[in-house]
XYZ file of C-alpha atoms in Angstrom:
297
model
C 52.114 0.434 -27.743
C 49.962 3.415 -28.752
C 47.318 1.089 -30.181
C 47.272 -0.931 -26.934
C 46.814 2.294 -24.941
C 43.878 3.227 -27.134
C 42.225 -0.135 -26.580
C 42.499 0.257 -22.797
C 41.158 3.808 -22.904
C 38.023 2.798 -24.779
C 36.447 0.380 -22.282
C 38.955 -2.333 -23.149
C 37.749 -2.562 -26.761
C 40.029 -3.000 -29.742
C 40.171 -0.170 -32.257
C 41.797 -1.589 -35.384
C 44.178 0.824 -37.028
C 43.740 3.613 -34.477
C 46.332 5.255 -32.316
C 45.613 6.746 -28.906
C 43.166 9.601 -28.820
C 42.447 12.770 -26.873
C 39.059 13.438 -25.219
C 36.567 15.598 -27.079
C 36.598 19.275 -26.136
C 33.509 21.474 -25.956
C 35.661 24.370 -27.184
C 35.921 22.656 -30.581
C 32.161 22.737 -31.249
C 31.446 23.334 -34.928
C 28.908 25.729 -36.376
C 25.984 23.737 -37.757
C 26.031 25.744 -40.992
C 29.496 24.423 -41.812
C 28.685 20.768 -41.194
C 27.188 17.805 -42.969
C 24.660 15.380 -41.544
C 25.892 11.805 -41.122
C 23.592 8.936 -40.165
C 25.401 5.900 -38.771
C 23.820 2.441 -38.803
C 25.293 -0.843 -37.537
C 24.508 -4.478 -38.401
C 25.790 -7.750 -36.958
C 26.640 -8.959 -40.468
C 26.007 -8.078 -44.093
C 22.351 -8.566 -44.880
C 21.455 -8.506 -41.183
C 18.945 -6.208 -39.516
C 19.932 -2.873 -38.045
C 21.037 -3.095 -34.411
C 18.340 -1.163 -32.513
C 20.192 -0.397 -29.279
C 23.221 -1.198 -27.138
C 25.737 0.476 -29.446
C 28.495 2.895 -28.502
C 29.603 5.218 -31.315
C 32.900 7.100 -31.273
C 34.141 9.395 -34.015
C 37.811 10.335 -34.258
C 39.709 12.845 -36.314
C 42.412 11.288 -38.461
C 45.215 13.744 -37.668
C 47.042 13.305 -34.350
C 47.311 16.396 -32.178
C 50.471 17.804 -30.551
C 50.311 14.960 -28.025
C 50.264 12.359 -30.864
C 46.726 11.332 -29.918
C 43.753 11.116 -32.254
C 41.087 13.652 -31.229
C 37.751 12.188 -30.118
C 35.248 14.348 -31.984
C 31.888 12.918 -30.877
C 30.216 10.006 -29.100
C 26.717 8.567 -28.865
C 24.920 5.566 -27.384
C 21.896 3.595 -28.536
C 21.025 2.440 -32.038
C 21.194 4.500 -35.227
C 22.810 7.875 -34.564
C 22.949 11.173 -36.437
C 25.997 13.456 -36.239
C 26.746 16.932 -37.573
C 30.387 16.928 -38.701
C 32.606 19.366 -40.545
C 33.594 18.169 -44.024
C 36.659 15.978 -43.900
C 37.918 12.515 -43.071
C 37.043 10.637 -39.883
C 37.414 7.232 -38.255
C 34.144 5.818 -36.935
C 34.169 3.080 -34.317
C 31.040 1.105 -33.393
C 31.146 -1.053 -30.257
C 28.521 -3.638 -29.375
C 29.475 -5.413 -26.166
C 32.945 -6.837 -26.815
C 32.429 -6.680 -30.584
C 33.616 -3.684 -32.573
C 34.464 -2.375 -36.021
C 36.208 0.730 -37.340
C 35.541 2.462 -40.668
C 37.037 5.502 -42.330
C 34.462 7.926 -43.754
C 34.631 11.156 -45.741
C 32.063 13.809 -44.848
C 30.738 16.477 -47.223
C 27.999 19.067 -46.707
C 25.440 16.711 -48.241
C 23.486 14.361 -45.935
C 24.932 10.841 -45.997
C 24.423 7.427 -44.447
C 27.127 4.970 -43.463
C 26.445 1.316 -42.635
C 28.945 -0.582 -40.494
C 28.990 -4.391 -40.369
C 30.419 -5.743 -37.134
C 30.795 -9.378 -38.274
C 29.648 -10.313 -34.764
C 27.448 -12.748 -32.900
C 26.484 -13.718 -29.372
C 27.778 -16.369 -26.976
C 25.685 -17.842 -24.152
C 27.445 -20.191 -21.721
C 26.284 -22.671 -19.125
C 27.457 -25.833 -17.353
C 25.921 -28.923 -15.779
C 26.918 -32.006 -13.813
C 26.527 -35.592 -15.098
C 22.877 -36.483 -15.629
C 21.978 -32.900 -16.447
C 22.098 -31.761 -12.810
C 22.219 -27.967 -12.585
C 25.121 -26.226 -10.863
C 24.270 -23.396 -8.427
C 24.745 -20.150 -10.340
C 26.826 -18.566 -7.581
C 29.426 -21.364 -7.865
C 29.884 -21.108 -11.629
C 31.859 -18.573 -13.654
C 33.353 -18.398 -17.149
C 36.340 -16.581 -18.605
C 36.725 -15.883 -22.328
C 40.160 -15.726 -23.962
C 41.523 -15.324 -27.440
C 42.240 -18.724 -28.967
C 45.936 -19.479 -29.467
C 47.225 -20.787 -32.792
C 48.837 -23.854 -31.229
C 45.868 -24.509 -28.893
C 48.268 -24.560 -25.946
C 47.394 -22.497 -22.885
C 45.102 -19.496 -22.601
C 45.422 -16.547 -24.970
C 44.825 -12.906 -24.083
C 41.962 -12.482 -21.613
C 38.913 -10.850 -23.210
C 36.335 -11.058 -20.441
C 36.617 -12.540 -16.910
C 33.829 -13.658 -14.574
C 31.083 -14.128 -17.161
C 27.867 -15.204 -15.461
C 26.137 -18.343 -16.753
C 23.189 -17.662 -19.042
C 24.295 -14.128 -19.926
C 24.837 -13.173 -23.579
C 28.270 -11.872 -24.547
C 28.583 -10.059 -27.889
C 31.801 -10.906 -29.715
C 33.304 -10.575 -33.172
C 33.022 -13.808 -35.139
C 35.849 -16.254 -34.569
C 37.052 -18.989 -32.248
C 37.445 -18.291 -28.538
C 38.999 -20.231 -25.688
C 36.499 -20.560 -22.835
C 37.305 -21.674 -19.282
C 34.453 -22.780 -17.028
C 35.199 -22.787 -13.298
C 32.983 -24.631 -10.833
C 34.010 -23.435 -7.392
C 37.435 -21.973 -6.669
C 39.781 -24.977 -6.539
C 40.468 -27.254 -9.496
C 37.152 -27.998 -11.215
C 37.786 -26.321 -14.574
C 36.740 -27.214 -18.105
C 38.493 -25.693 -21.136
C 37.007 -25.640 -24.615
C 37.308 -23.769 -27.903
C 34.003 -22.344 -29.132
C 33.215 -20.818 -32.519
C 31.081 -17.660 -32.681
C 29.346 -17.040 -36.012
C 28.263 -13.630 -37.290
C 24.575 -12.895 -36.872
C 23.959 -15.952 -34.687
C 23.639 -16.757 -30.997
C 25.900 -19.651 -30.030
C 24.792 -21.545 -26.919
C 27.353 -23.835 -25.317
C 26.932 -26.067 -22.246
C 29.872 -27.964 -20.738
C 29.747 -30.873 -18.282
C 31.762 -30.663 -15.082
C 32.956 -33.897 -13.529
C 33.188 -32.647 -9.963
C 31.352 -32.601 -6.633
C 30.720 -30.280 -3.680
C 32.254 -31.638 -0.470
C 32.181 -30.698 3.203
C 34.880 -32.147 5.469
C 34.811 -32.265 9.226
C 36.689 -33.858 12.113
C 34.351 -35.609 14.566
C 34.565 -37.853 17.619
C 31.884 -40.183 16.236
C 29.917 -40.564 13.006
C 27.406 -37.764 12.609
C 28.942 -35.859 15.522
C 29.693 -32.162 15.847
C 32.689 -30.805 13.975
C 35.699 -29.940 16.103
C 36.692 -26.289 15.847
C 40.151 -24.876 15.092
C 41.133 -27.721 12.792
C 43.808 -27.155 10.143
C 42.904 -28.822 6.841
C 45.013 -29.805 3.844
C 43.724 -31.559 0.729
C 46.255 -33.256 -1.567
C 45.932 -34.941 -4.930
C 47.145 -38.494 -5.468
C 50.409 -36.990 -6.742
C 50.957 -35.046 -3.513
C 49.985 -31.588 -4.775
C 48.237 -29.428 -2.170
C 45.037 -28.017 -3.690
C 43.380 -26.552 -0.601
C 44.290 -25.396 2.905
C 42.223 -23.721 5.599
C 41.651 -23.558 9.356
C 38.051 -24.004 10.516
C 35.597 -26.518 11.916
C 34.372 -27.305 8.412
C 36.228 -27.403 5.098
C 33.803 -26.925 2.195
C 34.949 -26.955 -1.418
C 34.283 -28.159 -4.952
C 36.805 -30.693 -6.243
C 37.274 -32.251 -9.647
C 36.835 -35.996 -10.092
C 39.805 -37.955 -8.760
C 41.575 -39.438 -5.739
C 42.673 -37.247 -2.835
C 44.185 -37.390 0.625
C 42.746 -35.251 3.367
C 44.880 -34.270 6.357
C 43.406 -32.663 9.468
C 45.448 -31.333 12.378
C 43.896 -30.443 15.712
C 46.242 -29.446 18.511
C 49.087 -31.967 18.289
C 47.031 -34.711 16.659
C 47.093 -35.434 12.925
C 44.393 -37.363 11.087
C 44.574 -38.623 7.523
C 42.163 -40.294 5.104
C 42.150 -41.147 1.426
C 38.927 -40.539 -0.498
C 37.604 -40.292 -4.044
C 35.445 -37.620 -5.646
C 32.600 -39.052 -7.720
C 31.187 -36.564 -10.265
C 27.872 -35.077 -9.153
C 27.868 -36.880 -5.789
C 27.964 -34.155 -3.148
C 28.863 -35.535 0.272
C 30.139 -34.958 3.787
C 33.546 -36.484 4.473
C 34.140 -37.242 8.151
C 37.481 -37.933 9.780
C 37.174 -40.160 12.851
C 39.466 -41.222 15.699
C 40.344 -44.275 13.612
C 41.972 -41.909 11.086
C 44.500 -40.715 13.677
C 48.046 -41.308 12.441
C 49.327 -42.002 15.984
C 46.636 -44.156 17.598
C 48.265 -43.696 20.995
C 47.216 -40.072 20.978
C 43.402 -40.156 20.920
C 40.938 -37.415 21.799
C 41.185 -36.322 25.421
C 38.239 -37.055 27.651
């Protein structure tokens, strides 16, 4: 539990082998004469170049305080960083996006350099429709999870609402990625491998379409306001409900039933979603369930 608390306290990052920690205190500043100079350098992988920026460094003491928390001795942001530390043992954590590594170091009064290897890479995600048609960026989001051993369900959530085309820095390994097109049921799940020192670009194909539904008196007519909408799958599951003149949504490929209620009249129509074919779906007087109860004059 203490380790989980530490992870939450440090921007949601994992700190392997560390317990919770206490914030650094300015009252614990050390005299420079009694310290040693430590230069910290981070790499994506062994043999890789130094990471020039975007790092967050945190240095912890190794002895818990009275509150059973590890003291946070110093922090820095950027690329390579130089610290003045009293001789002794420390835990150094380097974070680079959602990638991180922890290393124990021993400081003396002699200048020293420590290299940390994050074993990390980047992941860039995108999605398209059949035929390579681009999806509007504001309708597309990704979520990244830990991969489960049995490949069933989503593991622990690492990062929600990842924008398409952005680069996420992660430790090497396999991740479970969910791509959502719209807010209903158009979702693609895939396991993606991130390799250390490399940028992995992955594009998934959504088989879905953007639909607008309206109740009209005649084809191409004005939508009737205050209509209650329900959209059901071919198995009877309700996937969407709203009350408005229009019902706009993204739906996955498949067969659906649309039900519209206006005043005491109920209209129903079966329709199919064809991937990539955006369309308006109109319900007409002929879709009225009780044909004796038509639109009033």
